[in-house]
Backbone as a ProteinNet text record, in pm:
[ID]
protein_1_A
[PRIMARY]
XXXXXXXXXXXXXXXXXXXXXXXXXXXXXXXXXXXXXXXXXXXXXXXXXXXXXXXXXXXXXXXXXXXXXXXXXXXXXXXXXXXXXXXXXXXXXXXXXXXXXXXXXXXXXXXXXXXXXXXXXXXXXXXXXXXXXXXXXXXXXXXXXXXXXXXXXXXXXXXXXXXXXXXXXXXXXXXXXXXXXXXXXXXXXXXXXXXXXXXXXXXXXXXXXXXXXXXXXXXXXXXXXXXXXXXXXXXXXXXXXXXXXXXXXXXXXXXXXXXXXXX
[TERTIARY]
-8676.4	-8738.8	-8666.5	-8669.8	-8619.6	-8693.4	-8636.1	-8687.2	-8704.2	-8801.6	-8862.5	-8716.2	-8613.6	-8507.9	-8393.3	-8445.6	-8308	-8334.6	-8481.7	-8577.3	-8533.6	-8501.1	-8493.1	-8347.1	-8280.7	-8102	-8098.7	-8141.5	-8142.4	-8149.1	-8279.7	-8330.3	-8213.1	-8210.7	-8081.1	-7927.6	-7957.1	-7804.9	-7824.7	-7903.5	-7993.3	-7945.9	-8031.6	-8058	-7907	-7822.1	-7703.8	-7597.8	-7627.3	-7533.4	-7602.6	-7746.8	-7792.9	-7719.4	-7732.5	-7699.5	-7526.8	-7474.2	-7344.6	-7297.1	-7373.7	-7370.5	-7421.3	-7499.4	-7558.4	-7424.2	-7361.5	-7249.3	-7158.1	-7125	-6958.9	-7058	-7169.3	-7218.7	-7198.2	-7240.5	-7237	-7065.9	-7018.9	-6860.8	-6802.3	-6809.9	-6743.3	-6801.9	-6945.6	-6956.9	-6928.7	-6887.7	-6825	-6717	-6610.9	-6493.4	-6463.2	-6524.6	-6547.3	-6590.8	-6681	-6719.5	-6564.4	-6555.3	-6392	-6265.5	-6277.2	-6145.5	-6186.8	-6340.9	-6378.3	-6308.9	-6364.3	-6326.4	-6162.3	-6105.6	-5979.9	-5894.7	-5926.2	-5906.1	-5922.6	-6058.5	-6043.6	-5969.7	-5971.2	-5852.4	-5731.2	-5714.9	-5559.7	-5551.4	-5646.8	-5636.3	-5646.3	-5671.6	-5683.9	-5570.6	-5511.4	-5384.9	-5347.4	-5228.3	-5212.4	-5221.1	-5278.9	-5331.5	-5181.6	-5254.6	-5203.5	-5217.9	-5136.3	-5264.9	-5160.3	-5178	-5109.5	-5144.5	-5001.3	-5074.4	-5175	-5221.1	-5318.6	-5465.8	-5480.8	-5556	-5593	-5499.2	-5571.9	-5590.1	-5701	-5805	-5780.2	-5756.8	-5712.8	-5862.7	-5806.6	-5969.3	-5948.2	-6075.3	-6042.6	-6064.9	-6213.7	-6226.7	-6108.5	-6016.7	-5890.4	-5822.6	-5779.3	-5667.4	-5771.3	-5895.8	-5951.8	-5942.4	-5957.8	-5982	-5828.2	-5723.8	-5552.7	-5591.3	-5612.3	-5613.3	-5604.2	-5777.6	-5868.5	-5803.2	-5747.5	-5648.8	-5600.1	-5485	-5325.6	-5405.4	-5559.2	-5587.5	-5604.7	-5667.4	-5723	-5617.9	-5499.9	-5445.1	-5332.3	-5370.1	-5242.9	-5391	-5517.8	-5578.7	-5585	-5567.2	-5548	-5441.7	-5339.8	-5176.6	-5190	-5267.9	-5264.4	-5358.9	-5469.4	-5539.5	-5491.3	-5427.3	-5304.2	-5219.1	-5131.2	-5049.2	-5078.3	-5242.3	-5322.9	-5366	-5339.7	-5423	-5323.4	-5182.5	-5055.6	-5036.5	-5042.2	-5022.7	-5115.6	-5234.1	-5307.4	-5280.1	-5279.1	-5230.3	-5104.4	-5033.7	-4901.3	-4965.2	-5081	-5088.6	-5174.1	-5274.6	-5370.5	-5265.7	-5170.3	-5078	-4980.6	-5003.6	-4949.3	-5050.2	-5186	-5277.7	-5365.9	-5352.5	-5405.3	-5410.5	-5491.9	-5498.8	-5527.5	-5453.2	-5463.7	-5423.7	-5468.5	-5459.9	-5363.6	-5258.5	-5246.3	-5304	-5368.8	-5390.7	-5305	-5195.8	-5087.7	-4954.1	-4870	-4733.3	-4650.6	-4660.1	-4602.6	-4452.4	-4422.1	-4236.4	-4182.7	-4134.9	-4062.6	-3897.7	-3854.8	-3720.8	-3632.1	-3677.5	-3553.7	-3569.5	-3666	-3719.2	-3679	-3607.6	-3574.5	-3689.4	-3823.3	-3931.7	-4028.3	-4096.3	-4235.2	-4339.6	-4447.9	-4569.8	-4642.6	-4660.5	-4745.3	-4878.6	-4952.2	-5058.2	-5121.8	-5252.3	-5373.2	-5290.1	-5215.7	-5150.7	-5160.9	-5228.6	-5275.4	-5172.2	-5123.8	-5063	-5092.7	-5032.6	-5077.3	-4991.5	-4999.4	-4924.3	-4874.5	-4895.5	-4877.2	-4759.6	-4729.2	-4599.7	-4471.2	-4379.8	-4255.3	-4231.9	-4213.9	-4212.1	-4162.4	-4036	-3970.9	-4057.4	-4136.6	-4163.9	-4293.2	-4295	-4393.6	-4514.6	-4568.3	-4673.6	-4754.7	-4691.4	-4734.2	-4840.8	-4907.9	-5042.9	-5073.5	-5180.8	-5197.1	-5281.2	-5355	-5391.2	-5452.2	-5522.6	-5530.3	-5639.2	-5731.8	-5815.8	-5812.1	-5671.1	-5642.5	-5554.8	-5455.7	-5421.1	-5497.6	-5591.2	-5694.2	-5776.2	-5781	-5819.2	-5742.5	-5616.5	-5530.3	-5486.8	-5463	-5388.6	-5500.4	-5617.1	-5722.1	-5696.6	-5614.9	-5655.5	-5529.7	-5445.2	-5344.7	-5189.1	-5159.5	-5029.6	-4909.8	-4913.9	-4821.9	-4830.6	-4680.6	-4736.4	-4735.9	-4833.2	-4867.7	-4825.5	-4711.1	-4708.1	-4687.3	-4548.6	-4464.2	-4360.2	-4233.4	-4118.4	-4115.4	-4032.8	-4003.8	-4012	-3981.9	-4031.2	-4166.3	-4246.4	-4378.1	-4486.3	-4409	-4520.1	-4508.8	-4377.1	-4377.7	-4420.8	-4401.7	-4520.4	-4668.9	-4706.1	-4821.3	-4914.8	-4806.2	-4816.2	-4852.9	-4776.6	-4732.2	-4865.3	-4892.5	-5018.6	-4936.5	-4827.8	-4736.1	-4741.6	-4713.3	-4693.7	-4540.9	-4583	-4437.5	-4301.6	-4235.8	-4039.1	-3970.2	-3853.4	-3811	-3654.2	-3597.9	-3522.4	-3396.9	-3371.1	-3293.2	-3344.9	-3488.2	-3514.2	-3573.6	-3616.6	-3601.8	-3512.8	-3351.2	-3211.9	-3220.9	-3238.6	-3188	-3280.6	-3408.2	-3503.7	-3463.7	-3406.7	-3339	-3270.2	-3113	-3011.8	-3026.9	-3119.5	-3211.8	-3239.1	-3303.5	-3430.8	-3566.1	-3595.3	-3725.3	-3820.9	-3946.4	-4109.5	-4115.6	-4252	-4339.7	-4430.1	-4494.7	-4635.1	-4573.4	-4736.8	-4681.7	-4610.9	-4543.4	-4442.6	-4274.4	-4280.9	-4072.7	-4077.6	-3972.9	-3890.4	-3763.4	-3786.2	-3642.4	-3570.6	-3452	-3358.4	-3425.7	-3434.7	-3439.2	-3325.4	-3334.9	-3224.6	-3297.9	-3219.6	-3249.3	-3327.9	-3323.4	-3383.8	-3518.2	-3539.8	-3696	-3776.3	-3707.9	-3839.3	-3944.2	-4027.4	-4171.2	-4291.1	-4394.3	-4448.8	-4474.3	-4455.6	-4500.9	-4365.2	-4285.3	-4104.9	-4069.5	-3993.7	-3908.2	-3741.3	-3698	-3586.8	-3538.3	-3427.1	-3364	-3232.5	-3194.3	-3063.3	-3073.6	-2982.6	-2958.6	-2775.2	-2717.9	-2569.3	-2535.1	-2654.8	-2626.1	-2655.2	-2685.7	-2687	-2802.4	-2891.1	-3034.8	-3033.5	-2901.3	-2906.2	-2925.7	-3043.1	-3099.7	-3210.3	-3242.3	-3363.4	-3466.6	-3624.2	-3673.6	-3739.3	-3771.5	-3876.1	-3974.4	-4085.3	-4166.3	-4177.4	-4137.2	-4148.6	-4249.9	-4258.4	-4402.1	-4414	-4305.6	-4313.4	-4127.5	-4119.4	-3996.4	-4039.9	-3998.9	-4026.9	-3951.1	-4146.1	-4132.7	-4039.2	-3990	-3890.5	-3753.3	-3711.6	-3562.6	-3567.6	-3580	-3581.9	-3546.3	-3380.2	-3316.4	-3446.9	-3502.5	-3604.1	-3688.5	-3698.2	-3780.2	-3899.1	-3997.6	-4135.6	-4131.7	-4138.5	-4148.5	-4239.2	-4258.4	-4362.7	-4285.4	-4225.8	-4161	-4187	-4140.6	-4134.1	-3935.5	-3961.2	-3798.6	-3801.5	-3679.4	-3662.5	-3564.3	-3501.9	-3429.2	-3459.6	-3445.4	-3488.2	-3426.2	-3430.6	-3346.3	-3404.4	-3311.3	-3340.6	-3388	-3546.3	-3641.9	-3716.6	-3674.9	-3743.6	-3828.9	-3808.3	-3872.6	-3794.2	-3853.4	-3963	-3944.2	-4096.8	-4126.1	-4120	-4114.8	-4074.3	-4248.1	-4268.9	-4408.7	-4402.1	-4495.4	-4527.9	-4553.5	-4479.4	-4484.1	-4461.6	-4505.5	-4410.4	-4286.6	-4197.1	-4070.5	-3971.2	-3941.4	-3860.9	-3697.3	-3667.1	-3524.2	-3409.1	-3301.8	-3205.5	-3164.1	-3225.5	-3196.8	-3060.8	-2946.9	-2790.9	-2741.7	-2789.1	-2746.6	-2782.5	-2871.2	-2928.4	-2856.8	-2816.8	-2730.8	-2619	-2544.3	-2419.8	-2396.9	-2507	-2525.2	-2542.9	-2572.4	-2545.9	-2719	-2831.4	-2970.8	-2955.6	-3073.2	-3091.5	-3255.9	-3261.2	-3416.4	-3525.2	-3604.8	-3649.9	-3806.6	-3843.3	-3956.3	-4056.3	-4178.1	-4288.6	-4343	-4313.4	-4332.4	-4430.1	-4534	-4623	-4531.4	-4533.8	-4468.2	-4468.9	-4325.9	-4283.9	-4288
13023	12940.5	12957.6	12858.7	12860.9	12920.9	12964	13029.5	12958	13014	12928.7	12883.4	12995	12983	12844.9	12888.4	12822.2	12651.3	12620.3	12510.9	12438.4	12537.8	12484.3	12456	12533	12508.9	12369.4	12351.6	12189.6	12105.8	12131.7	12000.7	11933.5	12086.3	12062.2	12016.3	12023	11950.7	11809.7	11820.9	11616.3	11576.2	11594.9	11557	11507.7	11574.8	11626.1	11513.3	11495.4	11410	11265.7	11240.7	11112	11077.4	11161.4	11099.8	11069.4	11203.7	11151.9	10996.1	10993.1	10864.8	10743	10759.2	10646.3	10605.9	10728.9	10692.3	10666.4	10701.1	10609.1	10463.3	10383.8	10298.7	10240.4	10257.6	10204.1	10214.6	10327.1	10248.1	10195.7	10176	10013.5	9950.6	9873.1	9733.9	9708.7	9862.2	9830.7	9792.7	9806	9843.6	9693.6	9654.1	9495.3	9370.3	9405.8	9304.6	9287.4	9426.8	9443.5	9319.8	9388.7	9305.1	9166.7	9133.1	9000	8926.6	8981	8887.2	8882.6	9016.7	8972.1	8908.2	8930.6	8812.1	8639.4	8607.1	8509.7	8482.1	8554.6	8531.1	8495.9	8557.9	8542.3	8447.3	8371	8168.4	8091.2	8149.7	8012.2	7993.9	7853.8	7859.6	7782.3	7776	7764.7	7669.1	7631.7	7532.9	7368.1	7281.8	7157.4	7004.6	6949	6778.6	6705.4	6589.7	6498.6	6414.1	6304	6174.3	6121	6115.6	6021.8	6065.7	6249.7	6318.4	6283.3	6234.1	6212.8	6110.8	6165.6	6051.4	6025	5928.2	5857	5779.3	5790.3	5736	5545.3	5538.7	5398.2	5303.9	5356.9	5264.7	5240.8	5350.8	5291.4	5171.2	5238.1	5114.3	4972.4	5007	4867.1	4749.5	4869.2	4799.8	4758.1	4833.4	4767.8	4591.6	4611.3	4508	4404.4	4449.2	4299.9	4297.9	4327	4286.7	4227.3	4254.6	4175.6	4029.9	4051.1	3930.6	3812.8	3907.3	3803.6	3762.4	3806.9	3789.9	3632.6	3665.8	3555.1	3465.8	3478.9	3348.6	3248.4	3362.9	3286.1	3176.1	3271.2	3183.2	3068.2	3072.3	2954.3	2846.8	2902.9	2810.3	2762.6	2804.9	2792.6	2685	2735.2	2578.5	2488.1	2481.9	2389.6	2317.1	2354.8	2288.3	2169.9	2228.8	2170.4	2030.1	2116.7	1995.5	1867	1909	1798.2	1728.4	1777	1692.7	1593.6	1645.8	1563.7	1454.1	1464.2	1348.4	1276.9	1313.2	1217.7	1153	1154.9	1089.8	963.1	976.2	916.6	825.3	838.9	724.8	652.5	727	644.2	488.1	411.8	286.3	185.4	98.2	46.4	-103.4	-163.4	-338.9	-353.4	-328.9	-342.2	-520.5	-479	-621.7	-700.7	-643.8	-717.7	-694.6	-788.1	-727.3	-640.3	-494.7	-389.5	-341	-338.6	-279.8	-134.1	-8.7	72.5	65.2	40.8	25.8	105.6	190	296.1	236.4	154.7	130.2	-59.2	-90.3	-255.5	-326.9	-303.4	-331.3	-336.2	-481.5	-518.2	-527.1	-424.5	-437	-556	-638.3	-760.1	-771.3	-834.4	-843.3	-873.6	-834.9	-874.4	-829	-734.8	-710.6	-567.9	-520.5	-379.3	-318.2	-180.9	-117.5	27.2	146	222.4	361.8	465.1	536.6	527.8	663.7	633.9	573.1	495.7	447.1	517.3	467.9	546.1	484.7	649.5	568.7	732.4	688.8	793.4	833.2	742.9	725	870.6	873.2	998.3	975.7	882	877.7	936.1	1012.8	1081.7	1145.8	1127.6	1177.9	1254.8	1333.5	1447.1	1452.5	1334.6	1306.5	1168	1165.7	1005.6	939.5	1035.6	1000	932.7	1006.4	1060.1	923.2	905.7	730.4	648.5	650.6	503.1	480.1	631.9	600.7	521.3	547.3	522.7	351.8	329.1	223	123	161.4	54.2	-46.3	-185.6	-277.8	-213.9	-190	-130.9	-241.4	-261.4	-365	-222.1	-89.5	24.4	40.3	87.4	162.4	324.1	402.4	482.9	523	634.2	719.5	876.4	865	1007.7	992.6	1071.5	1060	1121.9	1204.2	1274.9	1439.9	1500.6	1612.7	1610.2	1485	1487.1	1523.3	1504.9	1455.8	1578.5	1709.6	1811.9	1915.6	1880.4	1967.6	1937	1829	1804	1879.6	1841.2	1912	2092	2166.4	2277	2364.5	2240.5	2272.2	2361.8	2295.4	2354.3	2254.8	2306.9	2192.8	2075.5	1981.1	1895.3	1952.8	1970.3	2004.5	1856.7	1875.3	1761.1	1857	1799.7	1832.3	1943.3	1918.3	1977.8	2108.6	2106.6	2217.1	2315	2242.8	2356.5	2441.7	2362.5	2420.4	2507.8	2494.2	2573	2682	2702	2775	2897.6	2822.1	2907.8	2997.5	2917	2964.5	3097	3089.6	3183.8	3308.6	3220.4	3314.3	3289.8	3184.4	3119	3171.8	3208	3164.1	2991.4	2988.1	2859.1	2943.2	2928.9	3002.2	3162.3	3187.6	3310.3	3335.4	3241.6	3197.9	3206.6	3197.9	3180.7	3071.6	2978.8	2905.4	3016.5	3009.2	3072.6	3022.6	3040.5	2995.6	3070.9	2983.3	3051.9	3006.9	3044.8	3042.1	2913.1	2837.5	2684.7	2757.7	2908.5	2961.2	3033.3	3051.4	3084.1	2939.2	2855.5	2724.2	2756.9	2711.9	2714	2612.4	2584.8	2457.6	2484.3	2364.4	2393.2	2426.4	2458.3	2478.9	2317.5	2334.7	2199.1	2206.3	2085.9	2084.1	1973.2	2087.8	1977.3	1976.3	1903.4	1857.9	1820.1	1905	1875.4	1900	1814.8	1850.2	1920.2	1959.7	2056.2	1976.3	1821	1759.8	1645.2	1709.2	1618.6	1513.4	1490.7	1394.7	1446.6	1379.7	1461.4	1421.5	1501.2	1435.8	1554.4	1554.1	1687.3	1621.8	1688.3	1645.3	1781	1749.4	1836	1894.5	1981.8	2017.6	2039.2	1951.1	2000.2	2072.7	2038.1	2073.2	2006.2	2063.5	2062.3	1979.4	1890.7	1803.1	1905.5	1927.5	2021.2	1957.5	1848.8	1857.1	1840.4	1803	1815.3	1858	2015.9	2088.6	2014.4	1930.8	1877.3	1768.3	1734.3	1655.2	1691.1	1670.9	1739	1671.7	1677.5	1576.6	1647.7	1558.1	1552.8	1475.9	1523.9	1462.9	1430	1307	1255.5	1150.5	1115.8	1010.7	917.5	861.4	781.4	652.5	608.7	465.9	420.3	462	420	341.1	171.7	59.6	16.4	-67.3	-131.8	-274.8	-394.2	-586.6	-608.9	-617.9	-667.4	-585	-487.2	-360.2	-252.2	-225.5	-191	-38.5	41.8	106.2	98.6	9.9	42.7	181.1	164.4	278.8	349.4	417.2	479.5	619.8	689.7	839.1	813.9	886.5	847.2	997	927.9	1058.3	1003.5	1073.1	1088.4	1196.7	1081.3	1190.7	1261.1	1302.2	1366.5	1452.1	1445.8	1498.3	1632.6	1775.3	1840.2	1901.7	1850.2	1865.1	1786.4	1658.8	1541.6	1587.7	1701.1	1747.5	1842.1	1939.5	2030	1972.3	1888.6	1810.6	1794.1	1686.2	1645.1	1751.7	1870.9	1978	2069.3	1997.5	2005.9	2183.1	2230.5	2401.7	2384.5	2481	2474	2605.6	2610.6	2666.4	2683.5	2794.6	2846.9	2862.8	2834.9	2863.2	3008.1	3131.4	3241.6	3292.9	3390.6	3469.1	3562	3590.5	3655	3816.8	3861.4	3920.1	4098.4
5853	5752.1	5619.4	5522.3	5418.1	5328.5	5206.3	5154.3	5007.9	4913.3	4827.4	4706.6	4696.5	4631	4719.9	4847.6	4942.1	4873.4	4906.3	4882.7	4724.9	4658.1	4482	4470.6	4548.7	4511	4579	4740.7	4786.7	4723.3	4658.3	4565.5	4429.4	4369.7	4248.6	4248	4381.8	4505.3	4536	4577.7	4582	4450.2	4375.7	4250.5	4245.3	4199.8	4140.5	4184.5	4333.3	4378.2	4371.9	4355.5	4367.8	4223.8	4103.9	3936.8	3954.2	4053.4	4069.2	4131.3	4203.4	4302.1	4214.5	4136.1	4029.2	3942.7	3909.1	3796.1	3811.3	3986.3	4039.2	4005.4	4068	4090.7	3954.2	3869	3705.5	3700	3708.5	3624.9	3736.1	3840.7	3934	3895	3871.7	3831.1	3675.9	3601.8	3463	3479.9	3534.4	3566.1	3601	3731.3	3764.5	3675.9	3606.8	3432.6	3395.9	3340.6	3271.4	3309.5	3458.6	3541.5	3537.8	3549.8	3546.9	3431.3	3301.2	3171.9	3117.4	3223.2	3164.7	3236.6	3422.3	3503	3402	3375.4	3290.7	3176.8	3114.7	2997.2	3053.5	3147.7	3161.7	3240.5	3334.4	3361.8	3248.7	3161.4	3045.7	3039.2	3025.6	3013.9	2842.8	2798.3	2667.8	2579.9	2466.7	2394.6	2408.9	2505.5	2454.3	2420.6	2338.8	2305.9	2347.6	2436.6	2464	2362.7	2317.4	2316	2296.1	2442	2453.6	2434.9	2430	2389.6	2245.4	2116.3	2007.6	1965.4	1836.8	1789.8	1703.2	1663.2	1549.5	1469.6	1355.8	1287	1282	1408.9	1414.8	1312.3	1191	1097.1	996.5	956	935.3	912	1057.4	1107.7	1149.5	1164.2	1164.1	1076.4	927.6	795.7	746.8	823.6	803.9	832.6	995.9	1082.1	1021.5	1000.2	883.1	762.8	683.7	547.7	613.4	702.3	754.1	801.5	898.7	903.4	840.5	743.7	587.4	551.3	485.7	488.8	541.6	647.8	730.8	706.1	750.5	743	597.6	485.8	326.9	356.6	393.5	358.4	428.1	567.7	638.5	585.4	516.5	482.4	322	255.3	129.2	167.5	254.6	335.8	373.3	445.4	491.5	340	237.7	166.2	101.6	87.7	46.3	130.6	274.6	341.5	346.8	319	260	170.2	38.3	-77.1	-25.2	14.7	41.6	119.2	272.6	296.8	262.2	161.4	146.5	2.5	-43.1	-140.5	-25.2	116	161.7	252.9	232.9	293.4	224.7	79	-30.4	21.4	15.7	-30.6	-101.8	-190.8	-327.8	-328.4	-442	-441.2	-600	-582.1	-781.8	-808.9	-921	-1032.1	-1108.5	-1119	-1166.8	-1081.5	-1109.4	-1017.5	-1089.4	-1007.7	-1075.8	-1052.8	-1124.9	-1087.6	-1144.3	-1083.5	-1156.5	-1211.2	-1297.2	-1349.5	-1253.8	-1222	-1129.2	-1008.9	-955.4	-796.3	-777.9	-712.6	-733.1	-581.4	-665.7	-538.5	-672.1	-623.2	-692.9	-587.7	-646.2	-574.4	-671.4	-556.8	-529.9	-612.2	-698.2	-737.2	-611.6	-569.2	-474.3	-360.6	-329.8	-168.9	-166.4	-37.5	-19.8	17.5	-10	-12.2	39.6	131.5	160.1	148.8	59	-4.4	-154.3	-223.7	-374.5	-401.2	-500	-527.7	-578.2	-555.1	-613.5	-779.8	-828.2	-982	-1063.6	-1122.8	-1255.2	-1358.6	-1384	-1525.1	-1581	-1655.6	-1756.9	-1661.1	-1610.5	-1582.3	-1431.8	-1390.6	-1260.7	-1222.4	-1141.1	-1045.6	-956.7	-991	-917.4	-803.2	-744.5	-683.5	-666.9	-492.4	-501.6	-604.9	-589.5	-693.1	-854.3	-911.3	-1001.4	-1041.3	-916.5	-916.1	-905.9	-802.4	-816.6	-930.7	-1038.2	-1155.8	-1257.1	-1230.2	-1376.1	-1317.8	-1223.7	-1153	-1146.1	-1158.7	-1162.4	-1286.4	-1259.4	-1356.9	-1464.3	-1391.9	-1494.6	-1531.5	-1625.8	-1635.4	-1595.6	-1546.7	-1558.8	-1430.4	-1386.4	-1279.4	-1261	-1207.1	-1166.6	-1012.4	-1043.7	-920.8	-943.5	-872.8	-820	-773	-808.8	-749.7	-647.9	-596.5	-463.7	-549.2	-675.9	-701	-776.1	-824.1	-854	-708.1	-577.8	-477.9	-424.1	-455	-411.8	-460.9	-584	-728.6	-710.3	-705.5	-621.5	-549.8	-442.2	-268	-246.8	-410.5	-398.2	-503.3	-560.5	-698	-789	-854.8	-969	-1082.7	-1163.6	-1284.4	-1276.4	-1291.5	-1283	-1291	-1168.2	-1151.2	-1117	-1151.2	-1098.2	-1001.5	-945.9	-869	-936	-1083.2	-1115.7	-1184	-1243.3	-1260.4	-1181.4	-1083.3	-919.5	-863.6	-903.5	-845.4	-1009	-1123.8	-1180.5	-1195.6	-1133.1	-1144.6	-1033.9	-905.4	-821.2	-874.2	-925.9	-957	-1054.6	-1147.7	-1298.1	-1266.8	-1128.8	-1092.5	-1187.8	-1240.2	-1327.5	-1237.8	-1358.1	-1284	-1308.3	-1222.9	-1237.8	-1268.8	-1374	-1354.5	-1295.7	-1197.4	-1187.4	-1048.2	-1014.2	-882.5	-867.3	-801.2	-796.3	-689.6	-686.2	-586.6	-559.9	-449.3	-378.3	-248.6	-218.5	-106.7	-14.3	118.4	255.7	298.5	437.4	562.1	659.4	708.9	822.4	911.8	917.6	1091.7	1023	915.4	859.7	789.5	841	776.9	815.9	748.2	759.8	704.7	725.1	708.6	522	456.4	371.8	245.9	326	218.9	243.1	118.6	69.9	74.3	108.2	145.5	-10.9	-67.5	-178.9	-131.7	-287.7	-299.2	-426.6	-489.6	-651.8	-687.2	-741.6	-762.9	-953.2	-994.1	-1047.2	-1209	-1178.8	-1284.3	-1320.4	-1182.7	-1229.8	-1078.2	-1024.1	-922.3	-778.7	-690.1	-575.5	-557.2	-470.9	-354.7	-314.1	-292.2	-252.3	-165.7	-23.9	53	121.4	191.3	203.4	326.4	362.1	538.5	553.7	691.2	802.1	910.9	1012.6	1136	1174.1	1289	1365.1	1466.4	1564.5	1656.4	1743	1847.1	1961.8	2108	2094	2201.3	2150.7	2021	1933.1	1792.6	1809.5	1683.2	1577.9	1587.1	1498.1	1426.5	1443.9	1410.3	1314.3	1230.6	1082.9	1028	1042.1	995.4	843.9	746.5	650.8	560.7	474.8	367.9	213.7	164	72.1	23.1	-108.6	-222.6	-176.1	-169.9	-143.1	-220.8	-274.4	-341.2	-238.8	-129.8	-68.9	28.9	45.7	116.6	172.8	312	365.5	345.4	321.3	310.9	454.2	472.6	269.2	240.9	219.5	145.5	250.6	334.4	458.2	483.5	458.6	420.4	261.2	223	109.2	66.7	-110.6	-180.3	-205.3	-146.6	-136.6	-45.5	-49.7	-34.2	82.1	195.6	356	394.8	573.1	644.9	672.9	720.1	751.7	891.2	905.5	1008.6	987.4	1013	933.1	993.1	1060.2	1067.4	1007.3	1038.7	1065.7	929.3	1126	1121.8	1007.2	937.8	857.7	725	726.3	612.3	563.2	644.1	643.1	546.2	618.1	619.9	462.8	415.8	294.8	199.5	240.4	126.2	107.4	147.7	141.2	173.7	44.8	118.8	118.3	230.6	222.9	104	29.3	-30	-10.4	-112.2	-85.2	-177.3	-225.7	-326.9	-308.6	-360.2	-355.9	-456.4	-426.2	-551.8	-608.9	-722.2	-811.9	-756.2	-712.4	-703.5	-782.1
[MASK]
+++++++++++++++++++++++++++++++++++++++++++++++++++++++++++++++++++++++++++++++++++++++++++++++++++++++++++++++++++++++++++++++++++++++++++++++++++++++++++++++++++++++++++++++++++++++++++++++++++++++++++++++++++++++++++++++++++++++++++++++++++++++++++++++++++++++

């Protein structure tokens, strides 16, 4: 039999090895945490942003967008407005009361004969619109028009140029107001630029570009004032459309130009 000492050393032997056995138990699953979190660390793998990963602040570039839009929709509706003037100067319709003649123009408009387009006319007396003629021309012994740079000053909402002070406004570099005319290139036309011709001494011609004829570029729709007639006067000297040669324009010396905001 054991004895009451044998009995107490057992026990303190139990004991001894159960706390031992507890504390391998605690530092392996410490040990394992450990290896756990640094196992993880070391899959993370290293910071990167593609492309297509960033964010760009969309209200931004939204609010770019909409300027550039506004933008192009002003200018278009700016040109749209030009191009109006020019044609409602060319569907005007009028009865003169007396038979009217311009000294520079060898064509008499008819007393009592309707007529359709403002008239061609040099003189001081030029109009800014149709209105503006059917006022003055009402019952008038004068006649009331526009030459070919009144109908483009007009067209352009500038104060009266005539052909030579357009070329020399170029040549200067002049304002209009708070504008410039400037030279383009034949391959940047655009609706709304004018095509002159000035020889440096007042003599010349301006007409109004519209559009290019979509099956022969060479084809130029235009908006102009002309005194130039064929016997018996056909095409009257009045504010028309026009069609136009391009290459013939070239030829003759014509540059095309531009109504610009001040620079």
């Amino acid at each position: 039999m054991k004895t009451k000492k044998t009995r107490k050393i057992s026990n303190v032997f139990t004991v001894t090895m159960l706390f031992l056995f507890i504390f391998i138990i605690v530092i392996t699953v410490h040990n394992n945490i450990k290896n756990t979190k640094v196992n993880n660390v070391v899959k993370i793998s290293s910071f990167n942003l593609s492309d297509d990963a960033i964010m760009y602040n969309t209200k931004v570039v939204s609010s770019v967008t909409k300027i550039k839009t506004q933008d192009a929709k002003n200018d278009n509706l700016l040109k749209e407005k030009m191009l109006n003037r020019a044609k409602a100067m060319t569907e005007v319709k009028w009865i003169p009361d007396y038979n009217l003649r311009d000294k520079n123009c060898n064509f008499t408009f008819i007393k009592g004969k309707t007529y359709k387009g403002v008239p061609y006319s040099m003189a001081l007396y030029q109009v800014s619109s149709p209105r503006n003629f059917l006022s003055k021309i009402n019952n008038s012994r004068v006649i009331y028009g526009n030459d070919c740079s009144g109908l483009v000053s007009t067209a352009w909402g500038i104060k009266r140029q005539t052909t030579l002070s357009l070329y020399n406004d170029i040549k200067n570099g002049n304002k209009i107001g708070n504008k410039y005319v400037c030279k383009i290139s034949w391959d940047d036309l655009k609706p709304t630029d004018a095509l002159l011709l000035d020889d440096g001494k007042g003599k010349g011609h301006i007409m109004l570009y519209i559009n290019s004829d979509i099956k022969n570029s060479n084809n130029l729709n235009v908006y102009e004032q002309n005194i130039s007639t064929i016997s018996p006067y056909e095409p009257i000297p009045v504010a028309r459309k026009d069609v136009r040669s391009k290459s013939k324009l070239i030829k003759k010396g014509y540059i095309p130009i531009r109504l610009v905001e001040n620079i």
